[in-house]
Coordinates of C-alpha atoms in Angstrom, one line a residue:
Chain A
M1 CA -8.7 -67.2 14.8
L2 CA -5.6 -65.3 15.9
I3 CA -2.4 -67.3 16.3
I4 CA 0.1 -66.1 18.9
P5 CA 3.1 -68.4 19.4
N6 CA 2.1 -71.3 21.6
L7 CA -1.3 -69.7 22.2
L8 CA -4.6 -69.9 20.4
L9 CA -7.3 -67.4 21.2
S10 CA -10.9 -67.8 20.4
T11 CA -12.9 -64.9 18.9
G12 CA -14.8 -64.5 22.2
A13 CA -11.5 -64.0 24.0
I14 CA -10.3 -61.5 21.5
V15 CA -13.5 -59.5 21.9
A16 CA -13.1 -59.6 25.7
I17 CA -9.5 -58.4 25.5
V18 CA -10.6 -55.5 23.2
V19 CA -13.4 -54.6 25.5
V20 CA -11.1 -54.7 28.5
A21 CA -8.5 -52.6 26.7
V22 CA -11.1 -50.0 25.6
V23 CA -12.4 -49.8 29.2
V24 CA -8.9 -49.5 30.6
I25 CA -8.0 -46.8 28.1
A26 CA -11.2 -45.0 28.8
I27 CA -10.5 -45.1 32.6
I28 CA -7.0 -43.9 32.1
A29 CA -8.3 -41.0 29.9
I30 CA -10.9 -40.1 32.4
V31 CA -8.4 -40.2 35.3
A32 CA -5.9 -38.2 33.3
W33 CA -8.6 -35.6 32.4
Y34 CA -9.7 -35.4 36.0
I35 CA -6.1 -34.9 37.3
T36 CA -5.4 -32.3 34.5
T37 CA -8.6 -30.4 35.3
M38 CA -8.0 -30.6 39.0
N39 CA -4.5 -29.2 38.6
W40 CA -5.7 -26.5 36.3
F41 CA -8.2 -25.3 38.9
R42 CA -5.6 -25.4 41.6
Q43 CA -3.0 -23.7 39.5
T44 CA -5.4 -21.0 38.4
K45 CA -6.5 -20.5 42.0
V46 CA -2.8 -19.9 42.9
K47 CA -2.5 -17.4 40.0
V48 CA -5.6 -15.6 41.3
E49 CA -4.0 -15.5 44.8
E50 CA -0.7 -14.2 43.2
A51 CA -2.7 -11.5 41.4
N52 CA -4.4 -10.7 44.7
S53 CA -1.0 -10.2 46.2
G54 CA -0.1 -7.9 43.3
I55 CA -3.1 -5.8 44.3
D56 CA -1.9 -5.8 47.9
V57 CA 1.5 -4.6 46.9
A58 CA 0.2 -1.9 44.6
L59 CA -2.4 -0.8 47.1
T60 CA 0.1 -0.6 50.0
K61 CA 2.5 1.4 47.8
R62 CA -0.3 3.8 46.8
Y63 CA -1.3 4.2 50.4
D64 CA 2.3 4.9 51.5
L65 CA 2.9 7.4 48.7
L66 CA -0.3 9.3 49.2
T67 CA 0.1 9.5 53.0
K68 CA 3.6 10.9 52.3
A69 CA 2.1 13.4 49.8
L70 CA -0.5 14.3 52.4
A71 CA 2.3 14.9 54.9
A72 CA 4.0 17.2 52.4
V73 CA 0.7 19.1 51.8
K74 CA 0.5 19.6 55.6
G75 CA 3.6 21.8 55.4
Y76 CA 1.9 24.2 53.1
A77 CA -1.9 23.9 53.8
K78 CA -2.4 22.4 57.3
H79 CA -6.2 22.9 57.4
E80 CA -6.9 21.3 54.0
A81 CA -4.5 18.4 54.8
E82 CA -6.4 17.7 58.0
T83 CA -9.7 17.7 56.1
L84 CA -8.2 15.3 53.5
S85 CA -6.8 13.0 56.1
K86 CA -10.3 12.3 57.3
V87 CA -11.1 10.8 53.8
I88 CA -8.9 7.7 54.6
G89 CA -9.4 7.9 58.4
M90 CA -7.0 6.2 60.8
R91 CA -5.9 2.9 59.3
T92 CA -4.2 0.3 61.3
G93 CA -3.3 -3.3 60.4
N94 CA -2.2 -5.0 57.3
I95 CA -3.7 -4.3 53.9
K96 CA -3.3 -8.0 53.1
E97 CA -5.8 -8.9 55.8
L98 CA -8.6 -6.8 54.2
S99 CA -11.3 -8.5 52.2
L100 CA -11.7 -7.6 48.5
D101 CA -14.6 -5.3 49.2
E102 CA -12.6 -3.5 51.9
K103 CA -9.6 -3.2 49.5
S104 CA -11.9 -1.8 46.8
K105 CA -13.3 0.7 49.3
L106 CA -9.8 1.7 50.4
N107 CA -8.8 2.1 46.8
A108 CA -11.8 4.4 46.2
E109 CA -10.8 6.4 49.3
L110 CA -7.3 6.7 48.0
S111 CA -8.6 8.0 44.7
E112 CA -10.6 10.6 46.5
L113 CA -7.6 11.6 48.5
Q114 CA -5.5 11.9 45.4
R115 CA -8.1 14.1 43.7
G116 CA -8.3 16.2 46.9
I117 CA -4.5 16.6 46.9
N118 CA -4.5 17.6 43.2
V119 CA -7.1 20.3 44.0
V120 CA -5.0 21.7 46.9
V121 CA -1.9 21.7 44.8
E122 CA -3.5 24.1 42.3
Q123 CA -4.1 26.6 45.1
Y124 CA -0.5 26.5 46.4
P125 CA 2.0 27.3 43.7
Q126 CA 4.9 26.7 46.1
L127 CA 3.7 23.2 46.7
K128 CA 3.4 22.7 43.0
A129 CA 7.0 23.8 42.5
D130 CA 8.3 21.5 45.2
T131 CA 10.3 18.9 43.2
Q132 CA 10.0 16.3 46.0
F133 CA 6.3 16.6 46.1
T134 CA 6.0 16.5 42.3
L135 CA 8.0 13.2 42.4
L136 CA 5.6 11.8 45.0
Q137 CA 2.6 12.9 42.9
N138 CA 4.0 11.3 39.7
Q139 CA 4.8 8.1 41.6
A140 CA 1.3 8.0 43.1
A141 CA -0.2 8.4 39.6
D142 CA 2.0 5.7 38.2
C143 CA 1.1 3.5 41.2
E144 CA -2.5 4.0 40.4
E145 CA -1.8 2.6 36.9
Q146 CA 0.0 -0.4 38.4
L147 CA -2.9 -1.0 40.6
Q148 CA -5.3 -0.9 37.6
A149 CA -3.0 -3.4 35.9
A150 CA -3.0 -5.7 38.9
R151 CA -6.8 -5.4 39.2
R152 CA -7.2 -6.3 35.5
V153 CA -4.8 -9.3 35.9
Y154 CA -6.8 -10.5 38.9
N155 CA -10.2 -10.0 37.3
S156 CA -9.0 -11.7 34.1
N157 CA -7.9 -14.8 36.0
V158 CA -11.1 -14.8 38.1
S159 CA -13.1 -14.6 34.9
I160 CA -11.3 -17.6 33.3
F161 CA -11.7 -19.5 36.5
N162 CA -15.4 -18.8 37.0
Q163 CA -16.2 -19.6 33.3
K164 CA -14.5 -23.0 33.5
R165 CA -16.0 -23.7 36.9
V166 CA -19.6 -23.6 35.5
T167 CA -18.8 -25.3 32.2
F168 CA -19.7 -29.0 31.9
P169 CA -17.9 -31.4 32.4
D170 CA -15.2 -29.3 34.2
S171 CA -17.9 -28.2 36.7
I172 CA -18.0 -31.9 38.0
V173 CA -14.3 -31.7 39.0
A174 CA -14.7 -28.2 40.4
K175 CA -17.6 -29.4 42.6
R176 CA -15.7 -32.5 43.8
I177 CA -12.6 -30.5 44.8
G178 CA -14.6 -27.9 46.7
F179 CA -14.8 -25.0 44.3
T180 CA -18.5 -24.5 44.6
K181 CA -18.7 -20.7 44.5
D182 CA -17.5 -18.2 41.9
L183 CA -14.4 -16.2 42.9
E184 CA -15.1 -12.6 43.7
F185 CA -14.1 -9.8 41.3
F186 CA -12.2 -6.7 42.4
K187 CA -14.5 -3.8 41.8
A188 CA -13.3 -0.7 40.0
D189 CA -13.7 2.7 41.7
E190 CA -17.2 4.1 41.6
E191 CA -15.6 7.2 40.0
K192 CA -14.0 5.1 37.3
R193 CA -17.2 3.3 36.5
Q194 CA -18.9 6.7 36.2
D195 CA -16.3 7.6 33.7
V196 CA -17.4 5.0 31.3
K197 CA -21.1 5.6 31.7
F198 CA -22.8 6.4 28.4
E199 CA -25.5 8.9 28.1
F200 CA -27.8 9.2 25.1
Chain B
M1 CA 0.3 19.9 6.6
I2 CA -1.5 21.7 3.8
I3 CA -1.0 19.7 0.5
E4 CA -0.2 22.2 -2.2
E5 CA -2.4 21.5 -5.2
K6 CA 0.2 23.2 -7.4
K7 CA 2.8 20.6 -6.5
I8 CA 0.3 17.8 -7.3
A9 CA -0.5 19.4 -10.6
E10 CA 3.2 19.8 -11.5
L11 CA 3.9 16.1 -10.6
E12 CA 0.8 15.0 -12.5
S13 CA 2.1 16.9 -15.6
L14 CA 5.6 15.3 -15.1
R15 CA 3.9 11.9 -14.8
Q16 CA 2.0 12.4 -18.0
N17 CA 5.2 13.3 -19.9
L18 CA 7.1 10.3 -18.4
K19 CA 4.1 8.1 -19.2
K20 CA 4.5 9.0 -22.9
K21 CA 8.2 8.1 -22.7
A22 CA 7.3 4.8 -20.9
I23 CA 4.8 4.0 -23.6
I24 CA 7.4 4.6 -26.3
V25 CA 9.9 2.4 -24.4
L26 CA 7.2 -0.3 -24.0
V27 CA 6.3 -0.2 -27.7
I28 CA 9.9 -0.4 -28.9
F29 CA 10.8 -3.3 -26.6
I30 CA 7.5 -5.1 -27.1
I31 CA 8.2 -5.0 -30.9
I32 CA 11.7 -6.4 -30.3
T33 CA 10.1 -9.2 -28.2
V34 CA 7.5 -10.0 -30.8
V35 CA 10.1 -10.0 -33.6
G36 CA 12.2 -12.4 -31.4
I37 CA 9.2 -14.7 -30.9
V38 CA 8.3 -14.7 -34.6
L39 CA 11.9 -15.5 -35.6
S40 CA 12.1 -18.3 -33.1
L41 CA 8.7 -19.7 -34.3
I42 CA 9.7 -19.5 -38.0
N43 CA 12.9 -21.4 -37.3
F44 CA 11.0 -23.9 -35.2
L45 CA 8.4 -24.6 -37.9
N46 CA 10.8 -24.6 -40.8
D47 CA 13.7 -27.1 -40.6
D48 CA 15.4 -25.8 -43.8
L49 CA 16.3 -22.4 -42.2
P50 CA 19.7 -22.0 -40.4
F51 CA 19.6 -22.5 -36.6
T52 CA 21.2 -19.1 -36.1
L53 CA 17.8 -17.5 -36.7
F54 CA 16.6 -19.2 -33.5
Y55 CA 19.5 -17.8 -31.5
I56 CA 18.8 -14.3 -32.9
G57 CA 15.2 -14.7 -32.0
F58 CA 16.0 -15.8 -28.5
I59 CA 18.4 -12.9 -27.9
L60 CA 15.8 -10.5 -29.2
I61 CA 13.2 -11.9 -26.7
I62 CA 15.7 -11.5 -23.8
I63 CA 16.5 -7.9 -24.9
G64 CA 12.8 -7.1 -25.3
V65 CA 11.8 -8.4 -21.8
V66 CA 14.8 -7.0 -19.9
G67 CA 14.5 -3.7 -21.8
T68 CA 10.8 -3.4 -21.0
L69 CA 11.4 -4.0 -17.3
L70 CA 14.5 -1.8 -16.9
G71 CA 13.2 1.0 -19.1
V72 CA 9.9 1.4 -17.3
N73 CA 11.6 1.0 -13.9
R74 CA 14.1 3.8 -14.7
I75 CA 11.3 6.1 -15.8
N76 CA 9.4 5.2 -12.6
I77 CA 12.4 6.0 -10.4
K78 CA 12.6 9.5 -12.0
L79 CA 9.0 10.1 -11.0
I80 CA 9.4 8.6 -7.5
N81 CA 12.5 10.8 -6.9
A82 CA 10.6 13.9 -8.1
F83 CA 7.7 12.9 -5.8
K84 CA 10.0 12.5 -2.8
N85 CA 11.7 15.8 -3.4
A86 CA 8.4 17.6 -3.7
F87 CA 7.0 16.3 -0.4
S88 CA 9.6 14.7 1.9
G89 CA 11.9 17.6 2.7
D90 CA 9.5 20.2 4.1
Y91 CA 7.1 17.7 5.6
L92 CA 9.8 15.8 7.5
K93 CA 11.2 19.0 8.9
E94 CA 7.8 20.1 9.9
L95 CA 7.1 16.7 11.5
Y96 CA 10.3 15.8 13.2
G97 CA 12.1 19.1 13.5
E98 CA 15.6 20.1 12.6
D99 CA 17.3 17.1 14.1
Y100 CA 15.9 14.6 11.5
K101 CA 18.8 13.0 9.7
T102 CA 18.8 10.4 7.0
F103 CA 21.6 8.0 5.9
P104 CA 20.3 6.2 2.8
K105 CA 23.2 3.8 2.6
Q106 CA 23.2 2.8 6.2
G107 CA 20.7 0.8 8.3
L108 CA 20.0 -0.6 11.8
S109 CA 22.5 -3.4 12.5
L110 CA 21.3 -6.9 13.1
S111 CA 23.1 -7.2 16.4
Y112 CA 21.2 -4.2 17.6
L113 CA 17.8 -5.5 16.5
M114 CA 18.6 -9.0 17.9
Q115 CA 18.5 -7.5 21.4
S116 CA 14.7 -7.6 21.1
D117 CA 14.9 -11.4 21.5
V118 CA 12.3 -12.0 18.7
L119 CA 14.7 -12.5 15.7
R120 CA 16.6 -15.5 14.4
N121 CA 20.0 -15.1 13.0
P122 CA 19.6 -15.0 9.2
D123 CA 22.2 -16.2 6.6
R124 CA 22.4 -12.7 5.1
Y125 CA 21.2 -9.4 6.4
T126 CA 21.2 -6.0 4.7
S127 CA 19.7 -2.7 5.8
K128 CA 19.4 0.8 4.3
N129 CA 17.5 4.1 4.5
L130 CA 18.5 4.8 8.2
F131 CA 16.9 7.8 9.8
V132 CA 17.4 9.2 13.3
S133 CA 15.4 11.8 15.1
T134 CA 13.7 12.7 18.4
Y135 CA 10.1 13.4 19.2
K136 CA 8.7 14.4 22.6
G137 CA 11.9 13.3 24.3
I138 CA 11.9 9.9 22.6
G139 CA 14.9 8.9 20.4
I140 CA 13.8 7.4 17.1
E141 CA 15.8 5.2 14.7
G142 CA 14.4 3.4 11.7
S143 CA 15.5 1.6 8.6
D144 CA 14.5 -0.9 5.9
Y145 CA 15.9 -4.4 6.1
V146 CA 16.1 -7.6 4.2
A147 CA 16.8 -10.9 6.1
E148 CA 17.7 -13.9 3.9
F149 CA 17.7 -17.5 4.8
I150 CA 19.4 -20.0 2.5
H151 CA 18.1 -23.6 2.3
T152 CA 20.1 -26.3 0.6
T153 CA 18.3 -29.5 -0.3
T154 CA 19.7 -32.6 -1.9
D155 CA 17.4 -34.9 -4.0
A156 CA 17.6 -38.7 -4.4
K157 CA 20.0 -38.3 -7.3
G158 CA 22.4 -36.3 -5.2
N159 CA 21.7 -32.9 -6.9
T160 CA 21.8 -30.0 -4.5
R161 CA 19.6 -27.0 -4.8
R162 CA 19.9 -23.7 -3.0
V163 CA 16.8 -21.7 -2.3
T164 CA 16.9 -18.2 -0.7
Y165 CA 13.9 -17.0 1.3
S166 CA 13.8 -13.2 1.7
Y167 CA 12.0 -11.4 4.5
P168 CA 12.0 -7.6 3.8
G169 CA 10.6 -5.2 6.3
K170 CA 10.9 -2.0 8.3
A171 CA 12.3 -1.7 11.8
Y172 CA 12.0 1.1 14.3
V173 CA 13.7 1.5 17.7
F174 CA 12.4 4.1 20.1
T175 CA 14.5 4.9 23.1
F176 CA 12.8 6.4 26.2
P177 CA 14.3 7.6 29.5
R178 CA 12.7 5.0 31.8
Q179 CA 14.4 1.6 32.4
F180 CA 11.9 -1.3 32.8
N181 CA 13.0 -4.5 34.5
N182 CA 10.5 -6.6 32.6
Y183 CA 9.9 -7.7 29.1
F184 CA 6.9 -7.6 26.8
C185 CA 6.2 -8.4 23.2
C186 CA 3.2 -9.0 21.0
F187 CA 3.2 -10.5 17.5
E188 CA 0.4 -10.0 15.1
K189 CA -0.9 -13.5 14.3
D190 CA 0.6 -15.1 11.2
S191 CA 3.5 -12.7 11.3
K192 CA 5.9 -15.4 12.5
T193 CA 8.3 -16.3 9.7
E194 CA 11.7 -17.8 9.7
F195 CA 13.1 -14.4 10.8
Y196 CA 10.7 -13.9 13.8
K197 CA 10.6 -16.2 16.8
S198 CA 8.8 -16.3 20.1
P199 CA 11.0 -14.8 22.9
S200 CA 12.7 -17.2 25.2
R201 CA 11.4 -18.0 28.7
K202 CA 8.4 -15.7 28.5
T203 CA 4.8 -16.7 29.2
E204 CA 1.9 -16.1 27.0
V205 CA -0.5 -13.4 28.1
E206 CA -4.2 -13.0 27.3
F207 CA -5.9 -9.7 27.7
E208 CA -9.6 -8.9 28.3
S209 CA -10.1 -7.7 24.8
V210 CA -11.2 -10.6 22.6
D211 CA -10.4 -8.6 19.5
F212 CA -6.9 -7.9 20.6
N213 CA -6.2 -11.6 21.5
K214 CA -7.6 -12.6 18.2
K215 CA -5.2 -10.4 16.3
F216 CA -2.0 -10.6 18.5
N217 CA -0.1 -13.2 20.5
S218 CA 1.4 -11.5 23.6
Y219 CA 4.3 -12.7 25.8
S220 CA 5.8 -11.2 28.9
S221 CA 8.1 -11.9 31.8
D222 CA 5.4 -10.6 34.1
D223 CA 1.6 -10.5 33.6
T224 CA 1.1 -7.3 35.6
F225 CA 3.7 -5.5 33.5
A226 CA 2.0 -6.6 30.3
F227 CA -1.4 -5.3 31.6
Y228 CA 0.4 -2.1 32.8
L229 CA 1.7 -1.4 29.3
M230 CA -1.3 -2.6 27.3
T231 CA -4.1 -0.5 28.7
P232 CA -7.5 -0.9 27.0
Q233 CA -6.8 2.4 25.2
V234 CA -3.4 1.2 23.9
Q235 CA -4.9 -2.1 22.7
L236 CA -7.6 -0.2 20.8
S237 CA -5.0 2.2 19.3
L238 CA -2.8 -0.7 18.1
L239 CA -5.8 -2.4 16.5
E240 CA -6.6 0.8 14.7
F241 CA -2.9 1.2 13.7
D242 CA -2.9 -2.3 12.4
E243 CA -5.9 -1.5 10.1
L244 CA -4.0 1.4 8.8
V245 CA -0.8 -0.4 7.5
D246 CA -0.6 -3.3 5.1
S247 CA 1.9 -5.4 7.1
K248 CA 2.2 -7.7 10.0
I249 CA 3.5 -6.0 13.1
V250 CA 5.7 -7.0 16.1
F251 CA 6.1 -4.8 19.2
V252 CA 8.7 -5.4 21.9
V253 CA 9.3 -3.4 25.1
D254 CA 12.6 -4.2 26.8
Q255 CA 14.5 -2.1 29.3
N256 CA 14.4 1.4 27.8
K257 CA 13.5 0.5 24.2
L258 CA 10.4 -0.1 22.1
Y259 CA 11.2 -2.2 19.0
V260 CA 8.7 -2.3 16.2
F261 CA 9.0 -4.6 13.2
M262 CA 6.8 -4.4 10.2
N263 CA 7.4 -7.3 7.9
S264 CA 6.5 -7.8 4.2
Y265 CA 6.2 -4.1 4.1
S266 CA 4.1 -2.9 1.2
T267 CA 3.2 0.7 0.8
K268 CA -0.3 2.1 0.0
A269 CA 1.4 5.1 -1.5
K270 CA 2.7 3.5 -4.6
V271 CA 3.8 6.0 -7.2
S272 CA 3.8 4.8 -10.8
V273 CA 3.8 6.5 -14.2
F274 CA 0.6 4.6 -15.0
K275 CA -1.3 5.8 -11.9
K276 CA -2.7 9.3 -11.6
I277 CA -1.1 11.3 -8.8
D278 CA -3.8 12.7 -6.6
E279 CA -4.3 14.0 -3.1
K280 CA -5.0 10.4 -1.8
I281 CA -1.6 9.1 -2.8
V282 CA 0.1 12.1 -1.3
R283 CA -1.8 11.7 1.9
N284 CA -0.9 8.0 2.2
Y285 CA 2.7 8.9 1.5
L286 CA 2.8 11.5 4.2
L287 CA 1.0 9.2 6.6
E288 CA 3.8 6.6 6.1
L289 CA 6.4 9.2 6.9
S290 CA 4.6 9.9 10.2
I291 CA 4.2 6.2 11.2
P292 CA 7.0 6.4 13.9
L293 CA 5.3 9.4 15.5
K294 CA 2.0 7.7 15.4
L295 CA 3.5 4.7 17.1
I296 CA 4.8 6.9 19.9
D297 CA 1.3 8.4 20.3
D298 CA -0.5 5.1 20.0
F299 CA 1.7 3.2 22.4
D300 CA 1.6 6.1 24.9
V301 CA 5.5 6.3 24.8
D302 CA 5.2 10.1 25.3
K303 CA 3.5 9.6 28.7
N304 CA 5.1 9.8 32.1
K305 CA 5.0 6.0 32.3
F306 CA 7.9 5.9 29.7
L307 CA 9.5 9.3 30.3
D308 CA 9.9 9.5 34.1
Q309 CA 13.2 7.9 35.1
N310 CA 12.3 8.2 38.8
L311 CA 9.4 5.7 38.5
K312 CA 10.0 2.2 39.8

């Protein structure tokens, strides 16, 4: 029998208190885990959206730089420039509003444009010697690297999110807060994927 | 560089001569040590003998041990100097060009290295063997350093004890033309000592490579910047570089500088009078001399990304 000042508790009461305490602690732990997991999903989703914005910024910058480079090409090789401009077509509207697939497609088109410009440059030494054009070309190449980095950050966050979303018991929380589908990955250029194709 | 077999043969012949001298020195001082031990033991076992015999024995032991260490060390230094003279001069000029300069008594200052934001202020700091050069438009500075932290403890009886912890290593600073606005660093796991610390206000970054994440802890002020610098190819190169050197490595990119710290630096190219000089030792030595250049190549510092000042 446990003696507390002015209070005597029977063994049954002590057991009841312990059981209640355990249940309360368990409930608190479950609620804490639920809130932490829920916050983790929401925070990671925000990180994914931020990474998506990073892609938008890099893609917009790449688009701008390459269209400027194309304009510079026009000054030396009008016909080739007109052919190249068909690669990306007439684009209106905001890049931010495009879906991931559309962004991926645009990126592939920009890569094709960049390759086309590089081919034209080889045929026009004056264009190659133009310092302003070289600057644009270097910036576009660097922008492509920044875009790759943004894509990798995005895909890395998506991968972590998707893995946790399907892992038990986190999957319960994900389902309850509405994350029922995997987030979409940003696809690499078809050309880039071909670069890493192994042939035996 | 073609390693001249003639030079190796000459050094090997020098080593054998020095080895004979070292053995003579060893024998003399070991005999002195043994005599000292015997005298001390005799005195210890026989109470009738005067106590001065013990002192003589003790002094002989000290002379024997110190003489062995100093004697062999001096002979080793002769061989090391001959080795360096034979290979460093021509090779360094071939590797770094004419602007390679060394300042054996100087080193990189602590305040300069502290700008990397991964070092704690030690109680004592010394550096030596400074060298400066350029390679592919990148400025290179490097030196050896020793950072010391002194700990004072007081036991229950009030006795104080001072213990000094030493952290030797090599530091390299590469200066490139481009100014970055972000910060990145990666620590090889288990490299954090009292001297190294995590950078302040930077978040941890995980890359796609499981192998890289297993080996390094990375921090950056911006995730995209970290991924921009650490392309899969750079990650692979750094893992290979890590396999090559016997030390824990820290990389920091800040503004227009790449800092590289290699702690507990131990060399694979150890030259000793008791170890045959062969092509392998020479190759390891030459490889160590070219480490800064290898770092530039492996970290892609020679690429437009680091060289073009106009990039934003």
